[in-house]
Coordinates of C-alpha atoms in Angstrom, one line a residue:
M1 CA -87.0 -104.3 10.4
L2 CA -90.7 -103.7 10.2
R3 CA -93.0 -106.6 9.7
A4 CA -94.8 -105.1 6.7
I5 CA -98.4 -106.0 7.0
L6 CA -99.8 -103.8 4.2
V7 CA -103.3 -102.3 4.7
T8 CA -104.3 -100.8 1.4
G9 CA -106.5 -97.7 1.4
I10 CA -109.8 -97.9 -0.4
A11 CA -109.6 -96.2 -3.7
F12 CA -110.7 -92.6 -3.7
G13 CA -114.4 -92.3 -4.6
L14 CA -116.0 -89.7 -6.9
G15 CA -119.2 -89.3 -5.0
A16 CA -121.1 -86.1 -4.5
G17 CA -120.4 -85.8 -0.8
G18 CA -119.2 -82.7 1.0
A19 CA -115.8 -80.9 0.8
G20 CA -113.6 -83.5 -0.6
V21 CA -115.2 -86.5 1.2
T22 CA -116.8 -89.5 -0.3
D23 CA -120.5 -89.7 0.4
T24 CA -120.5 -92.9 2.5
P25 CA -122.6 -92.1 5.6
A26 CA -120.8 -92.1 9.0
A27 CA -122.4 -92.5 12.4
E28 CA -121.7 -90.0 15.1
P29 CA -120.7 -92.1 18.2
S30 CA -122.2 -91.5 21.6
E31 CA -119.8 -93.9 23.4
P32 CA -116.0 -94.6 23.1
A33 CA -114.6 -96.9 20.5
I34 CA -114.0 -99.5 23.2
P35 CA -117.5 -100.3 24.5
G36 CA -117.8 -100.5 28.2
G37 CA -114.3 -99.3 28.9
R38 CA -112.7 -96.0 29.8
P39 CA -112.0 -94.0 26.6
P40 CA -108.4 -94.1 25.4
N41 CA -105.8 -91.6 26.5
I42 CA -104.4 -89.7 23.6
L43 CA -100.7 -88.7 23.3
L44 CA -100.1 -86.6 20.2
I45 CA -96.4 -86.0 19.5
V46 CA -95.6 -83.5 16.7
A47 CA -92.0 -82.8 15.6
D48 CA -91.0 -79.6 13.9
D49 CA -89.5 -79.7 10.4
L50 CA -88.8 -83.4 10.6
G51 CA -88.7 -84.9 7.1
Y52 CA -90.4 -88.0 5.8
G53 CA -87.0 -89.6 5.4
D54 CA -85.5 -88.6 8.8
L55 CA -86.5 -91.7 10.7
G56 CA -85.0 -95.2 10.3
C57 CA -88.4 -96.8 9.8
Y58 CA -88.9 -94.5 6.8
G59 CA -85.5 -95.4 5.3
Q60 CA -83.0 -93.2 7.1
Q61 CA -79.6 -94.7 7.1
K62 CA -77.5 -92.4 9.2
I63 CA -79.6 -90.9 12.0
R64 CA -80.4 -93.2 14.8
T65 CA -84.0 -93.3 15.9
P66 CA -84.5 -96.7 17.7
H67 CA -87.5 -95.7 19.9
L68 CA -89.5 -94.3 17.0
D69 CA -88.6 -97.3 14.9
Q70 CA -89.8 -99.5 17.7
L71 CA -93.0 -97.4 18.0
A72 CA -93.7 -98.2 14.3
E73 CA -92.9 -101.8 14.9
E74 CA -95.5 -101.9 17.6
G75 CA -98.2 -100.1 15.7
I76 CA -99.2 -98.8 12.2
R77 CA -97.0 -96.8 9.9
F78 CA -98.6 -94.6 7.3
T79 CA -96.9 -94.0 4.0
N80 CA -99.4 -91.6 2.6
A81 CA -99.9 -89.1 5.5
Y82 CA -99.9 -85.4 4.9
A83 CA -99.3 -82.4 7.1
G84 CA -101.8 -79.6 7.2
S85 CA -99.4 -77.2 5.4
T86 CA -95.8 -76.7 4.4
V87 CA -95.1 -74.4 7.4
C88 CA -95.9 -74.6 11.1
A89 CA -98.8 -72.4 12.1
P90 CA -101.3 -73.4 9.3
S91 CA -100.3 -77.0 9.7
R92 CA -101.1 -76.9 13.4
C93 CA -104.3 -75.1 12.8
A94 CA -105.5 -77.9 10.5
L95 CA -104.4 -80.4 13.1
M96 CA -106.4 -78.8 15.9
T97 CA -109.5 -77.8 14.0
G98 CA -110.2 -80.6 11.5
L99 CA -110.2 -78.0 8.6
H100 CA -107.8 -77.8 5.7
T101 CA -106.1 -74.5 4.7
G102 CA -108.9 -73.6 2.4
H103 CA -111.3 -73.3 5.4
C104 CA -109.3 -72.9 8.6
R105 CA -108.6 -69.6 10.4
V106 CA -104.8 -69.7 10.3
R107 CA -103.6 -70.2 6.8
G108 CA -100.0 -69.0 7.1
N109 CA -97.3 -67.9 9.5
G110 CA -97.7 -64.2 10.4
G111 CA -100.6 -62.1 9.3
G112 CA -101.5 -61.2 12.9
G113 CA -100.6 -57.5 12.8
S114 CA -96.9 -57.7 12.8
P115 CA -94.3 -59.8 10.9
R116 CA -93.7 -61.9 14.0
S117 CA -97.2 -62.5 15.2
N118 CA -99.8 -65.0 14.1
V119 CA -103.5 -64.7 13.3
P120 CA -105.2 -66.1 16.5
L121 CA -107.9 -68.7 16.6
A122 CA -111.3 -67.0 17.2
P123 CA -113.8 -67.9 19.9
N124 CA -116.0 -69.7 17.3
D125 CA -113.1 -71.9 16.0
I126 CA -113.6 -75.4 17.5
C127 CA -110.4 -76.9 18.8
I128 CA -110.1 -80.6 19.6
A129 CA -109.0 -79.8 23.2
E130 CA -112.3 -78.1 23.8
L131 CA -114.2 -81.1 22.7
L132 CA -112.2 -83.6 24.7
K133 CA -112.3 -81.3 27.8
K134 CA -116.1 -81.3 27.7
A135 CA -115.9 -85.1 27.5
G136 CA -114.0 -85.2 30.8
Y137 CA -110.4 -85.4 29.5
A138 CA -107.6 -83.7 31.2
T139 CA -105.9 -81.6 28.5
A140 CA -102.4 -80.2 28.1
L141 CA -100.2 -78.7 25.5
I142 CA -96.4 -78.8 26.1
G143 CA -94.2 -77.2 23.6
K144 CA -95.0 -74.9 20.6
W145 CA -98.5 -73.4 19.9
G146 CA -98.4 -70.8 17.2
L147 CA -102.2 -70.2 17.0
G148 CA -102.6 -67.2 19.3
E149 CA -100.4 -64.5 21.0
A150 CA -100.5 -63.3 24.6
G151 CA -103.9 -61.8 25.4
S152 CA -105.6 -63.0 22.2
T153 CA -108.6 -65.3 21.8
G154 CA -106.3 -68.0 20.5
L155 CA -104.4 -68.8 23.7
P156 CA -104.2 -72.5 24.5
T157 CA -106.0 -72.0 27.8
R158 CA -108.9 -70.3 25.9
K159 CA -109.1 -73.2 23.4
G160 CA -109.6 -76.1 25.7
F161 CA -106.2 -76.8 27.2
D162 CA -106.3 -77.1 31.0
Y163 CA -102.5 -76.7 31.1
F164 CA -100.0 -75.1 28.8
F165 CA -96.2 -74.8 29.1
G166 CA -94.0 -73.6 26.2
Y167 CA -93.9 -71.1 23.4
L168 CA -96.8 -69.1 22.0
N169 CA -95.0 -67.7 19.0
Q170 CA -93.1 -69.6 16.4
H171 CA -90.3 -67.0 16.3
H172 CA -89.8 -67.3 20.0
A173 CA -89.7 -71.1 19.5
H174 CA -86.6 -70.8 17.3
N175 CA -84.6 -70.3 20.5
Y176 CA -83.8 -73.5 22.4
Y177 CA -82.3 -71.6 25.3
P178 CA -85.0 -69.0 25.9
D179 CA -85.0 -66.5 28.8
F180 CA -88.7 -67.2 29.4
L181 CA -91.5 -69.6 28.5
W182 CA -95.2 -69.4 29.1
R183 CA -97.0 -71.4 31.8
N184 CA -100.7 -71.0 31.1
E185 CA -101.0 -67.2 30.6
E186 CA -98.0 -66.2 32.8
K187 CA -94.4 -65.8 31.8
V188 CA -91.9 -68.1 33.5
R189 CA -88.3 -66.9 33.7
I190 CA -85.7 -69.4 32.5
D191 CA -82.1 -69.3 33.6
N192 CA -80.8 -68.3 30.2
P193 CA -79.4 -64.8 29.4
Q194 CA -81.5 -63.0 26.8
S195 CA -80.3 -64.0 23.4
T196 CA -78.2 -61.3 21.6
V197 CA -75.6 -61.5 18.9
E198 CA -72.9 -60.6 21.4
N199 CA -73.7 -63.3 24.0
V200 CA -75.1 -66.0 21.6
A201 CA -72.4 -68.5 22.6
A202 CA -72.8 -67.9 26.3
Q203 CA -76.5 -68.5 26.7
R204 CA -76.5 -72.3 26.8
R205 CA -77.8 -73.3 30.2
V206 CA -81.3 -74.6 30.2
Y207 CA -82.4 -76.6 27.1
A208 CA -86.1 -76.1 26.5
P209 CA -86.7 -79.6 25.2
D210 CA -85.4 -81.1 28.5
L211 CA -88.0 -79.0 30.3
F212 CA -90.7 -80.2 28.0
R213 CA -89.8 -83.9 28.6
E214 CA -90.0 -83.4 32.3
E215 CA -93.3 -81.5 32.1
A216 CA -94.8 -84.3 30.1
L217 CA -93.7 -86.9 32.7
R218 CA -95.3 -84.9 35.5
F219 CA -98.5 -84.4 33.6
L220 CA -98.8 -88.2 32.9
T221 CA -98.2 -89.0 36.5
A222 CA -100.7 -86.4 37.8
H223 CA -103.5 -87.6 35.4
R224 CA -103.0 -91.4 35.4
D225 CA -106.5 -91.9 36.9
R226 CA -108.6 -90.1 34.3
P227 CA -108.6 -89.9 30.5
F228 CA -106.1 -87.4 29.2
F229 CA -105.1 -85.7 26.0
L230 CA -101.4 -84.6 25.9
Y231 CA -100.3 -82.6 22.9
F232 CA -96.5 -82.8 23.0
A233 CA -95.4 -80.2 20.4
T234 CA -91.6 -80.4 20.4
T235 CA -89.6 -77.8 18.5
V236 CA -87.0 -80.4 17.3
P237 CA -85.4 -80.3 14.8
H238 CA -86.3 -76.7 13.8
A239 CA -83.3 -74.4 13.4
N240 CA -82.7 -71.2 15.3
N241 CA -82.9 -68.9 12.3
E242 CA -81.7 -65.8 14.3
R243 CA -78.7 -67.7 15.6
T244 CA -77.9 -68.9 12.1
R245 CA -77.8 -65.3 10.9
A246 CA -75.4 -64.4 13.8
T247 CA -73.1 -67.4 13.7
G248 CA -73.9 -69.4 10.6
E249 CA -75.1 -72.4 12.5
G250 CA -78.5 -72.6 14.1
N251 CA -79.0 -76.2 15.2
E252 CA -79.1 -75.8 18.9
V253 CA -78.3 -78.9 20.9
P254 CA -76.3 -79.4 24.1
D255 CA -73.8 -81.6 22.3
D256 CA -73.4 -83.5 19.0
A257 CA -73.3 -87.0 20.5
P258 CA -73.4 -89.7 19.2
Y259 CA -72.2 -88.2 16.0
T260 CA -69.1 -86.3 17.3
H261 CA -66.6 -88.4 15.4
E262 CA -68.5 -88.6 12.1
D263 CA -66.9 -87.0 9.1
W264 CA -69.9 -84.8 8.5
P265 CA -70.4 -81.0 8.5
Q266 CA -71.0 -79.7 12.0
A267 CA -74.5 -78.5 11.1
E268 CA -75.4 -82.1 10.0
K269 CA -73.9 -83.6 13.2
N270 CA -76.0 -81.2 15.3
K271 CA -79.2 -81.9 13.4
A272 CA -78.8 -85.6 13.7
A273 CA -78.0 -85.2 17.4
M274 CA -81.2 -83.2 17.9
I275 CA -83.3 -85.9 16.3
T276 CA -81.6 -88.7 18.2
R277 CA -82.0 -86.7 21.4
L278 CA -85.7 -86.3 20.6
D279 CA -86.0 -90.0 20.0
A280 CA -84.5 -90.7 23.4
D281 CA -87.0 -88.3 25.1
I282 CA -89.9 -90.0 23.4
G283 CA -88.5 -93.3 24.6
T284 CA -88.4 -91.9 28.2
I285 CA -92.1 -90.8 27.9
L286 CA -93.2 -94.1 26.5
T287 CA -91.4 -96.0 29.2
H288 CA -93.1 -93.8 31.8
L289 CA -96.5 -94.7 30.3
R290 CA -95.6 -98.3 30.7
K291 CA -94.5 -97.8 34.4
L292 CA -97.8 -96.0 35.1
K293 CA -99.7 -99.0 33.5
L294 CA -101.2 -96.6 31.0
E295 CA -99.6 -98.1 27.8
R296 CA -102.5 -100.5 26.9
N297 CA -105.2 -97.8 26.8
T298 CA -103.1 -94.9 25.3
L299 CA -103.3 -94.0 21.7
V300 CA -99.8 -92.7 20.7
I301 CA -99.5 -90.7 17.5
F302 CA -96.2 -89.4 16.2
T303 CA -95.9 -87.0 13.2
S304 CA -94.2 -83.8 11.9
D305 CA -95.7 -80.5 11.0
N306 CA -94.1 -80.2 7.6
G307 CA -91.2 -81.3 5.5
P308 CA -87.5 -80.7 6.3
H309 CA -85.8 -77.3 6.2
R310 CA -82.8 -75.8 4.5
E311 CA -81.9 -73.7 7.6
G312 CA -79.3 -73.7 10.3
G313 CA -76.6 -74.6 7.8
N314 CA -78.4 -77.9 6.9
K315 CA -78.7 -79.4 3.4
P316 CA -81.7 -81.7 3.4
E317 CA -80.2 -83.8 0.7
F318 CA -77.3 -84.8 3.1
F319 CA -79.6 -87.2 5.0
R320 CA -82.2 -87.5 2.2
S321 CA -84.6 -85.9 4.6
S322 CA -87.4 -85.7 2.1
G323 CA -87.1 -89.4 1.4
P324 CA -87.8 -90.2 -2.2
F325 CA -89.8 -87.0 -2.7
R326 CA -89.3 -83.7 -4.4
G327 CA -89.3 -80.5 -2.3
I328 CA -88.8 -79.4 1.2
K329 CA -90.5 -77.0 3.7
R330 CA -92.4 -74.2 1.9
D331 CA -93.0 -76.4 -1.1
L332 CA -96.3 -78.0 -2.0
Y333 CA -94.5 -80.8 -3.7
E334 CA -94.6 -84.1 -1.7
G335 CA -91.4 -83.4 0.2
G336 CA -92.9 -80.3 1.7
I337 CA -96.1 -81.9 3.0
R338 CA -95.8 -85.7 3.1
V339 CA -94.7 -86.6 6.7
P340 CA -94.0 -89.6 8.9
F341 CA -97.1 -90.7 10.7
I342 CA -97.1 -93.5 13.2
I343 CA -99.9 -94.7 15.6
R344 CA -99.6 -97.2 18.4
W345 CA -102.5 -98.6 20.3
P346 CA -101.6 -101.9 22.0
E347 CA -104.1 -104.7 21.6
R348 CA -106.1 -102.7 19.1
I349 CA -103.6 -102.1 16.2
K350 CA -101.8 -105.2 14.9
P351 CA -98.0 -104.6 15.4
G352 CA -95.9 -104.0 12.3
T353 CA -98.7 -102.8 10.1
V354 CA -98.0 -100.6 7.2
T355 CA -100.8 -98.7 5.4
D356 CA -101.0 -96.7 2.2
H357 CA -104.3 -95.2 3.3
V358 CA -104.3 -91.5 2.4
T359 CA -104.7 -89.3 5.5
A360 CA -104.1 -85.7 6.4
F361 CA -103.8 -83.6 9.6
W362 CA -107.5 -82.6 9.4
D363 CA -108.4 -86.2 10.1
F364 CA -107.1 -86.0 13.6
L365 CA -110.0 -84.1 15.2
P366 CA -112.8 -86.5 14.0
T367 CA -110.6 -89.5 14.8
A368 CA -110.1 -88.3 18.4
C369 CA -113.8 -87.5 18.8
D370 CA -114.8 -91.0 17.6
L371 CA -112.4 -92.8 19.8
A372 CA -113.4 -90.7 22.8
G373 CA -117.1 -91.0 22.2
V374 CA -117.5 -87.3 21.4
P375 CA -120.0 -86.2 18.7
V376 CA -118.1 -85.1 15.6
P377 CA -118.8 -81.5 14.6
S378 CA -120.4 -80.9 11.2
Q379 CA -118.8 -79.2 8.3
L380 CA -115.3 -80.6 8.8
D381 CA -112.8 -81.5 6.1
G382 CA -111.5 -84.4 8.1
I383 CA -112.6 -88.0 8.1
S384 CA -112.2 -90.3 11.2
L385 CA -109.6 -93.0 11.0
A386 CA -111.4 -95.0 13.8
P387 CA -112.6 -97.8 11.5
L388 CA -109.1 -98.3 10.2
L389 CA -107.7 -98.3 13.7
T390 CA -110.3 -100.4 15.4
G391 CA -111.3 -102.7 12.5
Q392 CA -114.9 -101.8 13.1
G393 CA -117.0 -100.3 10.3
Q394 CA -116.0 -99.2 6.8
Q395 CA -113.2 -96.7 6.5
R396 CA -114.3 -93.6 4.5
T397 CA -111.9 -91.9 2.1
H398 CA -111.2 -88.5 0.8
E399 CA -112.3 -87.5 -2.7
F400 CA -109.5 -85.0 -2.7
L401 CA -107.0 -83.3 -0.4
Y402 CA -106.4 -79.5 -0.7
W403 CA -103.7 -77.2 0.4
E404 CA -103.0 -73.5 -0.1
F405 CA -99.9 -71.5 0.8
H406 CA -99.5 -67.7 1.0
E407 CA -95.9 -66.9 1.3
G408 CA -94.6 -65.0 -1.7
G409 CA -97.9 -65.1 -3.5
F410 CA -100.6 -67.8 -3.6
R411 CA -100.1 -71.4 -4.3
Q412 CA -102.4 -74.5 -4.3
A413 CA -102.1 -78.2 -4.4
V414 CA -104.6 -81.0 -4.7
R415 CA -104.3 -84.8 -4.3
H416 CA -107.0 -86.9 -6.0
G417 CA -106.4 -90.6 -6.1
S418 CA -102.9 -91.0 -7.3
W419 CA -103.0 -87.7 -9.1
K420 CA -101.3 -84.7 -7.7
A421 CA -101.8 -81.2 -9.0
V422 CA -99.7 -78.1 -8.1
R423 CA -100.4 -74.5 -9.1
H424 CA -97.6 -71.9 -8.3
A425 CA -99.7 -68.8 -8.8
P426 CA -103.4 -68.0 -9.6
N427 CA -102.5 -67.0 -13.2
L428 CA -100.5 -70.1 -14.0
P429 CA -101.7 -73.5 -15.3
L430 CA -101.8 -76.6 -13.1
E431 CA -98.9 -79.1 -13.1
L432 CA -100.1 -82.7 -12.9
Y433 CA -98.2 -85.7 -11.6
D434 CA -99.1 -89.4 -11.3
L435 CA -97.7 -90.3 -7.8
Q436 CA -98.1 -94.0 -8.4
A437 CA -95.8 -93.9 -11.4
D438 CA -93.8 -90.8 -10.5
P439 CA -93.7 -90.3 -6.7
S440 CA -90.9 -87.8 -7.1
E441 CA -93.0 -85.5 -9.3
T442 CA -90.5 -85.2 -12.1
R443 CA -92.8 -85.5 -15.1
N444 CA -95.6 -82.9 -15.6
I445 CA -98.2 -84.7 -17.6
A446 CA -101.0 -82.1 -17.5
A447 CA -101.1 -81.9 -21.3
Q448 CA -101.8 -85.6 -21.6
H449 CA -104.7 -85.6 -19.2
P450 CA -107.1 -82.7 -19.8
D451 CA -110.0 -84.6 -18.2
I452 CA -108.1 -84.9 -14.9
I453 CA -107.1 -81.2 -15.0
M454 CA -110.8 -80.3 -15.6
R455 CA -111.9 -82.4 -12.7
I456 CA -109.3 -80.8 -10.4
E457 CA -110.2 -77.3 -11.6
T458 CA -113.8 -78.1 -10.5
Y459 CA -112.5 -79.1 -7.0
L460 CA -110.6 -75.9 -6.8
K461 CA -113.7 -73.8 -7.3
T462 CA -115.2 -75.2 -4.1
A463 CA -112.2 -76.0 -2.0
R464 CA -111.8 -72.7 -0.2
T465 CA -113.6 -69.8 1.4
D466 CA -112.3 -66.3 1.3
S467 CA -110.1 -65.0 4.1
K468 CA -109.5 -61.4 4.9
E469 CA -106.2 -62.2 6.6
F470 CA -105.0 -64.5 3.7
P471 CA -106.4 -63.1 0.4
I472 CA -105.4 -64.5 -3.0
R473 CA -102.4 -62.5 -4.2
L474 CA -100.3 -62.7 -7.3
P475 CA -96.5 -63.1 -6.7
K476 CA -94.5 -60.0 -6.4
K477 CA -92.6 -59.1 -9.6
K478 CA -88.8 -59.5 -9.2

């Protein structure tokens, strides 16, 4: 059980600062957060479609996640952390750029010229890997990217990553037994037959997550003598949607252990097995850090890109994957965007700490910059968490958080203090919820609080810039 040392976030201010940020001044550091020492290594682990309630340390009762539970026991567990979006590509764009979906380049899956391609990051989009590379970090991405197709300006190797191994495209990443992956800008053949409906059951040879684990271990060994940034972007537990359409079950995993004998639907056994297998892989990586004597000066962050899915035959209510919250992936209710978020930094973060400080993916870039001693770019939506993590300085807070989502129309959400507003279309009124009294967002109290609605409407007028790839659209009439 976690030792619950609660760190309460400072109440949201209403100052006149920039884009949703309180106007407390923040210094731009010129040296790392640990004076006189080597800047910390950064290991960022992002799961795919893992819900807030899918880990034991967040209340899960059936799925075994001992290594991630231990990570939380050894660090700080956030209860008010948010993904960048409710689907993968825009969420990862917010994570990499420090901008929310009202300002970042990639605001949805697709939109890149074909239904299966993404809008790429442009040359002028600043990625955290570029900043850390300039500061002397070795940088690597292993796993799923989703922010630039082959030959585009958004390739990982063109956005600051020294090394990339994995999937460029999120549709390709559905397949856990691919016939190729990318290494830097070259295709690498994998000993799996090309996936088709006819041979879908015969393609199981090389499991991509196993390759990613081994690549991570090699990278850590090769760069033990210099600061590194490893972005480990696993595809677990995302379903293979194409396989689901062919066979009815798309949770691809070598076997369903340790849940083989559970009286559960097969899809749920497989999903649980995927998560427990990921937990074991993370345990292997963390053990390797310890063997290399890198544990003490490595900041480990674990999170998920959005809420849980209803894909691959899964029913998110079976494991209560959204925790106590309403909604799942593709919703802007809490279940679609509130995610597990754990940080461990030995000897800097008090073990067993739990915080209700409100944070979002766009806070990662300024946090990493501060800890590495890199000047923080201007005009970001993110706020550095360095004061909270180091205990040095005053932690700034967001005036509001903003999301927009473009599938099937145009939707928006805002969190302001304990207030949460959701709009399902540009021509519809805002719903309003008090997350402190009603975390499950069951009671729309907009009519009782016109002053709060007016304040949030004011935020919405300044929260976004226009995007030619992601314009505001009314939902299609059914």
